[in-house]
Tab-separated table of C-alpha atoms in Angstrom:
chain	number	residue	atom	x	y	z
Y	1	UNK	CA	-7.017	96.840	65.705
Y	2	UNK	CA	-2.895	97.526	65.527
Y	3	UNK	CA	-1.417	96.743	62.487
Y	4	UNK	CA	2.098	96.695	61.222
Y	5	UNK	CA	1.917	99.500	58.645
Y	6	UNK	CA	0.383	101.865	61.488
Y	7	UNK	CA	4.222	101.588	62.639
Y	8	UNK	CA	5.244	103.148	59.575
Y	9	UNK	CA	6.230	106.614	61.264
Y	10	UNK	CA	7.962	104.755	64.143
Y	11	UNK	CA	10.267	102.469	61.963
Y	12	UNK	CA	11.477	105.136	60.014
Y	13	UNK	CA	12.671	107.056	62.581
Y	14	UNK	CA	14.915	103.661	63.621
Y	15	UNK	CA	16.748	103.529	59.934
Y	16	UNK	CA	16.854	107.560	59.750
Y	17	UNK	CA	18.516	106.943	63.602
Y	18	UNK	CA	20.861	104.672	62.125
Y	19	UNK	CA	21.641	106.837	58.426
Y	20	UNK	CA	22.376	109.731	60.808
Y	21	UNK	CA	24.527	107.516	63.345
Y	22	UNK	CA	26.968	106.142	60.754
Y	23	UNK	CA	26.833	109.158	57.879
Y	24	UNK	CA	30.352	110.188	59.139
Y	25	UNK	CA	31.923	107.398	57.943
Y	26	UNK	CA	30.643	107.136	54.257
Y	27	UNK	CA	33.817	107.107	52.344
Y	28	UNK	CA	35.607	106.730	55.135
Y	29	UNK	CA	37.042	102.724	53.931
Y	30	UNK	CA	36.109	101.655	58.049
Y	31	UNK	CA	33.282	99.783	57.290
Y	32	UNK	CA	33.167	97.869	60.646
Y	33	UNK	CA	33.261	101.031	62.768
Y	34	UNK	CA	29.919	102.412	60.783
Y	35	UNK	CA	27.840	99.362	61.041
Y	36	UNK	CA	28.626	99.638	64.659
Y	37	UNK	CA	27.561	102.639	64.985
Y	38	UNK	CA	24.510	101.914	62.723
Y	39	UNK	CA	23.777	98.920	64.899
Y	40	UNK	CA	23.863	100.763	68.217
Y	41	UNK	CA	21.396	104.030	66.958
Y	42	UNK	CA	19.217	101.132	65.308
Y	43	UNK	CA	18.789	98.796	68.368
Y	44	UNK	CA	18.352	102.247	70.838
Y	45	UNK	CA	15.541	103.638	68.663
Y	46	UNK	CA	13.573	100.289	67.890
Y	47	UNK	CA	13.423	99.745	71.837
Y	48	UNK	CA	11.293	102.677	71.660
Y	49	UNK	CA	8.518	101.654	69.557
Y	50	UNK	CA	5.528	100.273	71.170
Y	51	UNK	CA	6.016	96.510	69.861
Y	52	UNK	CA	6.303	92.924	70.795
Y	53	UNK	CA	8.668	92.706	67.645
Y	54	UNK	CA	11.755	90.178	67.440
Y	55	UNK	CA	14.405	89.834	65.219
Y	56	UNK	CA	13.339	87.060	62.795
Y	57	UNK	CA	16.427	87.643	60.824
Y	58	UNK	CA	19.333	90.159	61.172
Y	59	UNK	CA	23.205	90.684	59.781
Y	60	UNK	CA	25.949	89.709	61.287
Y	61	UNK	CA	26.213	85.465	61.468
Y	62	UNK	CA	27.339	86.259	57.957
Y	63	UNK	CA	29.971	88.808	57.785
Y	64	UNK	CA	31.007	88.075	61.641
Y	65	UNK	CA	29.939	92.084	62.163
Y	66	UNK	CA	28.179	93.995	64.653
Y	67	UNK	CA	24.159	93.094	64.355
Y	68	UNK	CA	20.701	92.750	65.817
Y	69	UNK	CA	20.812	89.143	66.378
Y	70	UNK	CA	18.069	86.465	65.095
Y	71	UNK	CA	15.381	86.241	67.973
Y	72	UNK	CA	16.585	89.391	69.449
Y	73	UNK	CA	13.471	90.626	70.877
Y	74	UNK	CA	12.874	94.363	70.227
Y	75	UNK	CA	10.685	96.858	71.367
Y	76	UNK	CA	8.581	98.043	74.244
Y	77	UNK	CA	7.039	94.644	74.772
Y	78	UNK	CA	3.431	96.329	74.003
Y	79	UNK	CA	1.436	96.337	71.426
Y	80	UNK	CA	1.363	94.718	68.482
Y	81	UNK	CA	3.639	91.231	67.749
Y	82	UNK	CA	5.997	91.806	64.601
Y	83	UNK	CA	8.631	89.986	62.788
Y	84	UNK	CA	12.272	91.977	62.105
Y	85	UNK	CA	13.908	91.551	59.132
Y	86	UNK	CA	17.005	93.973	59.184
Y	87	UNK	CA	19.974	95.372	57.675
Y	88	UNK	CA	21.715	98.038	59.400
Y	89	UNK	CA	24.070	98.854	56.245
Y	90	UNK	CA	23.477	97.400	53.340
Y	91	UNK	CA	26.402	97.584	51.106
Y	92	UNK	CA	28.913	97.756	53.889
Y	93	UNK	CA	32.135	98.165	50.977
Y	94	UNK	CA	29.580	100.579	49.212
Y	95	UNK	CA	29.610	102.283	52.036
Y	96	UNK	CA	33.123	102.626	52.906
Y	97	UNK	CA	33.900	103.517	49.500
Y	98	UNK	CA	31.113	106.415	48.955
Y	99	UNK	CA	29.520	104.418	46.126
Y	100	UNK	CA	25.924	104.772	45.478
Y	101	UNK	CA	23.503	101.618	46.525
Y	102	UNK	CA	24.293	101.858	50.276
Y	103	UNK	CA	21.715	101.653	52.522
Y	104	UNK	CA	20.113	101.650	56.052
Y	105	UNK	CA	17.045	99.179	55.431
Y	106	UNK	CA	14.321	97.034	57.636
Y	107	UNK	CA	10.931	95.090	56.819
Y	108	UNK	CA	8.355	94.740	59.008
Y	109	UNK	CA	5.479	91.995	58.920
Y	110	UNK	CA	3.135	90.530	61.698
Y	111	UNK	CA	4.403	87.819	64.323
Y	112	UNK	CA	4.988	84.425	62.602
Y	113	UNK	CA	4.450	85.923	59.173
Y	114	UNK	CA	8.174	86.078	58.130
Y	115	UNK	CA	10.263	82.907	56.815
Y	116	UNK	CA	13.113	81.509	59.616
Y	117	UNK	CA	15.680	79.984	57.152
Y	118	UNK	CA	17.924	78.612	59.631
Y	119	UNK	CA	21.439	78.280	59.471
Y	120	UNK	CA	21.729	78.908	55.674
Y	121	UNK	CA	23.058	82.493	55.410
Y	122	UNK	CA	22.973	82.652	51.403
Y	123	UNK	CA	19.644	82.744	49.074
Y	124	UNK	CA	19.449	82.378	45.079
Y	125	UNK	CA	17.256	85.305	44.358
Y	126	UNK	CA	14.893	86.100	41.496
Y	127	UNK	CA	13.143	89.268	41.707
Y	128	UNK	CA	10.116	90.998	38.881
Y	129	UNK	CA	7.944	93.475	38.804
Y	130	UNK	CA	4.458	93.793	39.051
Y	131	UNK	CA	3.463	93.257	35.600
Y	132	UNK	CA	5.785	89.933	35.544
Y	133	UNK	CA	3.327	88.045	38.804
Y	134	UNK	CA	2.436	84.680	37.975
Y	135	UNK	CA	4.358	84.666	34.119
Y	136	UNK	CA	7.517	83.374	35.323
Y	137	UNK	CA	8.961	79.700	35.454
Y	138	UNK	CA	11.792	80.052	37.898
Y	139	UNK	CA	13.039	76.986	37.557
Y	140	UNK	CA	12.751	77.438	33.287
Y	141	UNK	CA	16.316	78.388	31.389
Y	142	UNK	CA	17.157	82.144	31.458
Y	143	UNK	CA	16.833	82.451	28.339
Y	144	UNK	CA	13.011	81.366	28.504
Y	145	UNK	CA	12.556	83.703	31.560
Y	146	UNK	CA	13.856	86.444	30.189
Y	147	UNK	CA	11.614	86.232	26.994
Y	148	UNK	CA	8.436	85.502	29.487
Y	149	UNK	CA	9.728	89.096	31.419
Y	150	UNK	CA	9.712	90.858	28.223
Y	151	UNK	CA	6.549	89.719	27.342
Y	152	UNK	CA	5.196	90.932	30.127
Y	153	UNK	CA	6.543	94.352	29.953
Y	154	UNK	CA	6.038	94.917	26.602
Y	155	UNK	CA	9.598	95.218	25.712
Y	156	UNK	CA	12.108	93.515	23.299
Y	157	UNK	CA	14.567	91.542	25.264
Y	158	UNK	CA	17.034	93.617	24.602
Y	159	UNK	CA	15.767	96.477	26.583
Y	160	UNK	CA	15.926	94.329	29.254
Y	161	UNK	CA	18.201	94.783	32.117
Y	162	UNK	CA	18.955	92.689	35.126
Y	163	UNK	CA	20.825	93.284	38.179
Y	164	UNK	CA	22.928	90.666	39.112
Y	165	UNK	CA	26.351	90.999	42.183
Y	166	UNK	CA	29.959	90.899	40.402
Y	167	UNK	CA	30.721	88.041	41.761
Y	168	UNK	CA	32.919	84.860	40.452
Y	169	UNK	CA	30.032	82.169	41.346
Y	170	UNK	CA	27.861	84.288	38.800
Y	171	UNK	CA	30.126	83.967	35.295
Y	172	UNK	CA	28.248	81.342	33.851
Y	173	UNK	CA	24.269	83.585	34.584
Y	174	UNK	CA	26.455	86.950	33.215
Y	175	UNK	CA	27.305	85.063	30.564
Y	176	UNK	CA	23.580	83.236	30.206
Y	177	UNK	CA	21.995	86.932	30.192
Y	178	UNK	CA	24.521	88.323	27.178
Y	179	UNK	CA	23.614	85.371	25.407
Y	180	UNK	CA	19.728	86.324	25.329
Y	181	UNK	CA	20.459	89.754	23.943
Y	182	UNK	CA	19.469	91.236	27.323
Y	183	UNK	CA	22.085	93.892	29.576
Y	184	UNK	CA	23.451	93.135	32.931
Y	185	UNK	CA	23.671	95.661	35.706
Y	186	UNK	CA	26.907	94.958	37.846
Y	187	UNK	CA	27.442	95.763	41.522
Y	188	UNK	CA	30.198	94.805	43.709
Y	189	UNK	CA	27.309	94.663	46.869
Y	190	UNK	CA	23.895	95.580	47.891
Y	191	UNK	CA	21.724	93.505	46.390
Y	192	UNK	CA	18.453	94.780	48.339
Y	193	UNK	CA	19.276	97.970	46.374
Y	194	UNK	CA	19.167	95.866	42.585
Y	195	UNK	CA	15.683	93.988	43.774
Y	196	UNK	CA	14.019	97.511	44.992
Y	197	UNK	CA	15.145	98.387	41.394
Y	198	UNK	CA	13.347	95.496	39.911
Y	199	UNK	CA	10.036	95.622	42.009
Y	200	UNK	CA	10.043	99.443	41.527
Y	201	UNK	CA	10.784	98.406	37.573
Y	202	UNK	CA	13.367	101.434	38.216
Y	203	UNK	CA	16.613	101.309	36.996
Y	204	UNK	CA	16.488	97.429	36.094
Y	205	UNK	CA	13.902	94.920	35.248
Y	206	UNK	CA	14.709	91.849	37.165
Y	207	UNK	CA	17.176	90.724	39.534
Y	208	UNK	CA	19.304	87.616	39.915
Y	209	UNK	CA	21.869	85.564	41.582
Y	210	UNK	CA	22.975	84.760	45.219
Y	211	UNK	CA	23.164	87.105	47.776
Y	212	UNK	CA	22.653	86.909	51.522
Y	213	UNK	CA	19.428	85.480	53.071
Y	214	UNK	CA	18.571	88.173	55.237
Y	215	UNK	CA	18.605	90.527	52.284
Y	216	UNK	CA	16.321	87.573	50.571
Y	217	UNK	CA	13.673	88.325	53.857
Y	218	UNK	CA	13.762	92.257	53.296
Y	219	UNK	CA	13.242	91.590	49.509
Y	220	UNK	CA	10.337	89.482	49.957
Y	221	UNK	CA	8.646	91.849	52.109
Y	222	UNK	CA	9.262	94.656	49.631
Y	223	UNK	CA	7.916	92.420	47.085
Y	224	UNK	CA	4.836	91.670	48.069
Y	225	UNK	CA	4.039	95.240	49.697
Y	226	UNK	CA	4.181	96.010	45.839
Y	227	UNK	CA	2.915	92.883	44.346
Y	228	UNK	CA	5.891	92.178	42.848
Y	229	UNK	CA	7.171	88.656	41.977
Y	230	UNK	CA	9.990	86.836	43.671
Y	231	UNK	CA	11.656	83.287	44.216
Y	232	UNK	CA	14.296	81.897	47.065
Y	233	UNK	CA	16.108	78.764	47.017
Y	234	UNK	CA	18.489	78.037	49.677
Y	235	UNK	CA	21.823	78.052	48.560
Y	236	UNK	CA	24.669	77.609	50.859
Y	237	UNK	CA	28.304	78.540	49.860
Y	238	UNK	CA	30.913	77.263	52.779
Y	239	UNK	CA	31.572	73.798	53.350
Y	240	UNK	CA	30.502	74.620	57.006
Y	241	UNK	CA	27.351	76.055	55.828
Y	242	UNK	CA	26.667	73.243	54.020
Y	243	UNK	CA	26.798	71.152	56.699
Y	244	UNK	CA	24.482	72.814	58.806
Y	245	UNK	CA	21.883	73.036	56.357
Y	246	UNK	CA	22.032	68.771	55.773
Y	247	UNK	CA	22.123	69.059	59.806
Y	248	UNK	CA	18.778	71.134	60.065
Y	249	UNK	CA	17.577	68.910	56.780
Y	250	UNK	CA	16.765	72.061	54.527
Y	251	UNK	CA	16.037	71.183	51.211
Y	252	UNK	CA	18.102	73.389	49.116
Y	253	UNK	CA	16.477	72.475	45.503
Y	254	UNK	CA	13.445	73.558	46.730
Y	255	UNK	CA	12.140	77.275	45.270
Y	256	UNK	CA	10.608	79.351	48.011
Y	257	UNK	CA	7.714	81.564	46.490
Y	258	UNK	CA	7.271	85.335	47.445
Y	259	UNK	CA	4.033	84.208	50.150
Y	260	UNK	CA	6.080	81.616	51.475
Y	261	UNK	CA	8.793	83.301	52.244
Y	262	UNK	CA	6.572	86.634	54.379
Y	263	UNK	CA	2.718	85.477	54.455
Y	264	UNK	CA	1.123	88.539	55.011
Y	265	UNK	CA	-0.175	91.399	53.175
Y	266	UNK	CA	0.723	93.703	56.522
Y	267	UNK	CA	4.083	94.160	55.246
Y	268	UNK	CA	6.248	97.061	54.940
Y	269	UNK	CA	9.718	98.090	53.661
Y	270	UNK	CA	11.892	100.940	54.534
Y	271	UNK	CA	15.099	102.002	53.057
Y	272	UNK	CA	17.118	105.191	54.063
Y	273	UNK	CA	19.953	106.281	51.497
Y	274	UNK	CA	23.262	106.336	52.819
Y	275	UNK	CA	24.835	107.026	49.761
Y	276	UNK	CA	22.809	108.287	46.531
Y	277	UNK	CA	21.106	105.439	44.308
Y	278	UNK	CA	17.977	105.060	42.239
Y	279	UNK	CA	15.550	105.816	44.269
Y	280	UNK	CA	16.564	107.496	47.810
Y	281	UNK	CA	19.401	109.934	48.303
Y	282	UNK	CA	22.490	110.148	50.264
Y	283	UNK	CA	22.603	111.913	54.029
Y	284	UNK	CA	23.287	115.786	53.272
Y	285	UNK	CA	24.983	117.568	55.916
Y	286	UNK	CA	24.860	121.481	56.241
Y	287	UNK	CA	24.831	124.374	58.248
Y	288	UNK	CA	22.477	127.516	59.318
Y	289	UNK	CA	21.197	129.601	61.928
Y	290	UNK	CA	20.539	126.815	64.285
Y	291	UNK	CA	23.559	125.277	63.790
Y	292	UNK	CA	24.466	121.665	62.233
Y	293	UNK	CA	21.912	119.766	60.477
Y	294	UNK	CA	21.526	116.088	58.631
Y	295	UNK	CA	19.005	115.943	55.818
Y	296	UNK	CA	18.423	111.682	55.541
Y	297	UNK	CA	16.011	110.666	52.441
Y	298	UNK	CA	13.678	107.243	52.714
Y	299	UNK	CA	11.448	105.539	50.964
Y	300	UNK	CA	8.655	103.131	52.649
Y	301	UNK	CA	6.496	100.592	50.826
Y	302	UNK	CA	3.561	98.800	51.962
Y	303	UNK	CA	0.206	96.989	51.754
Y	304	UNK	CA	-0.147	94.744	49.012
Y	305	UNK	CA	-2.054	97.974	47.318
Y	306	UNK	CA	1.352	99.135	46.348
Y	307	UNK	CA	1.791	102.531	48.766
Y	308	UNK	CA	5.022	104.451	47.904
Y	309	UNK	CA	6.099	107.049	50.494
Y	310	UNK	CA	8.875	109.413	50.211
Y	311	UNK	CA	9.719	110.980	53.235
Y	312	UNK	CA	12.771	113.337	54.042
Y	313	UNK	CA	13.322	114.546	57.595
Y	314	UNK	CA	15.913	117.186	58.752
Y	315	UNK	CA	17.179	117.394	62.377
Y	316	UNK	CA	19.656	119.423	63.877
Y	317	UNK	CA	22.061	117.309	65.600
């Protein structure tokens, strides 16, 4: 019988599609004209792949940009039914800036598996590793889960680092974390980037704060592929938003654990650097005999056993 994973091969070629599609503009500050071209290599090559797959949850209703739209359907129509989480670049101002983080990413999980949050386009995030499953209180002080993270990783808390967006809404959690003795990570975007860090335990040892939803989807995928640890809780930042959640009556209080939010152990995860970060590299563009080639680095992760796979692919284009 089909599973997701045995798609593995198939989906990377979609976010290598995409890394290749938009590597031009890395640095380029045009953010908008990348992600379209990201977009437009991603949706081309995903058609390809023998799948009833739709887009559960995709970019764009967010940052008004060009996406793969929720319910999209994608795919050949054949085969086996999967849910689409997907960012086309992740770290869009990372990317226009050539700052490392950026990235071409997707998750993959069977039909029905994946979490629809509706109309609520922001998630509070808290992401652990492996050794942290089932030790954390997320709704306990940060203080109290930062000493339970320590704990479990054998460390003194401050050795401990979390990853948390530069934003204004998150003074008063910067300022919560400096107060345990434990070292923030700051990044202006691209928080799927700081919670691969955290599940991977490389780089940074937990992640916090609000970021977008769809993000929140990949993350959870990546999370359990790994066995990681991670919590959601709907939290909407525009009046407008806010509206729409009371409209659809989601309860944004609530914490959303890891196997609520993808409910499946057929999961999988794939990143493709755009620019270099922890743990892929950036697309490398030479010359030789053969004329122009791009080098694109990704990473995939899944099963709930924890499979890691680095793969690097060079194509003359």
């Amino acid at each position: 019988m089909s599973t997701v994973c045995d798609l593995k091969i198939d989906l990377v070629e979609v976010c290598e599609a995409a890394a290749r599609a938009c590597a031009p503009f890395v640095g380029s500050g045009q953010k908008d004209e990348g992600d379209g071209l990201a977009v437009d290599a991603m949706r081309e090559r995903i058609n390809q792949v023998n799948m009833k797959g739709v887009v559960v949850i995709g970019e764009g209703a967010k940052d008004e940009a060009p996406a793969l739209y929720d319910d999209e359907p994608v795919g050949t129509g054949i085969g086996v039914g999967v849910d689409i989480a997907v960012d086309p670049i992740e770290g869009t101002n990372l990317f226009a800036k050539d700052m490392p983080g950026s990235i071409v990413t997707l998750a993959a999980a069977p039909a029905g598996s994946m979490y629809r949050p509706g109309s609520c386009f922001y998630m509070d995030k808290q992401v652990y590793p492996k050794a942290a499953r089932g030790k954390i209180d997320p709704e306990a002080p940060v203080a109290d889960r930062l000493g339970a993270l320590a704990k479990a990783l054998g460390k003194d808390i401050r050795e401990i680092r979390v990853f948390i967006l530069d934003k204004p809404r998150h003074q008063d959690l910067i300022r919560d974390v400096y107060a345990c003795g434990a070292k923030v990570r700051l990044a202006t975007d691209g928080d799927v980037n700081g919670a691969i860090q955290a599940v991977l335990n490389m780089g940074s040892d937990a992640l916090f704060g609000i970021g977008g939803t769809p993000e929140g989807i990949v993350t959870a995928c990546a999370a359990r592929a790994m066995g990681a640890e991670m919590f959601g809780r709907m939290a909407p930042q525009k009046d407008f938003e806010i509206k729409l959640c009371e409209e659809e009556g989601i309860d944004t209080k609530r914490i959303i654990t890891r196997d609520e939010l993808v409910t499946s152990d057929d999961v999988m995860f794939i990143a493709t650097g755009l620019t270099s970060g922890a743990y892929v590299h950036h697309v490398k563009v030479g010359t030789d005999a053969d004329g122009r080639y791009m080098t694109t680095d990704t990473v995939v992760l899944s099963g709930s056993v924890g499979n890691i796979r680095r793969v690097q692919t060079t194509l003359h284009v």
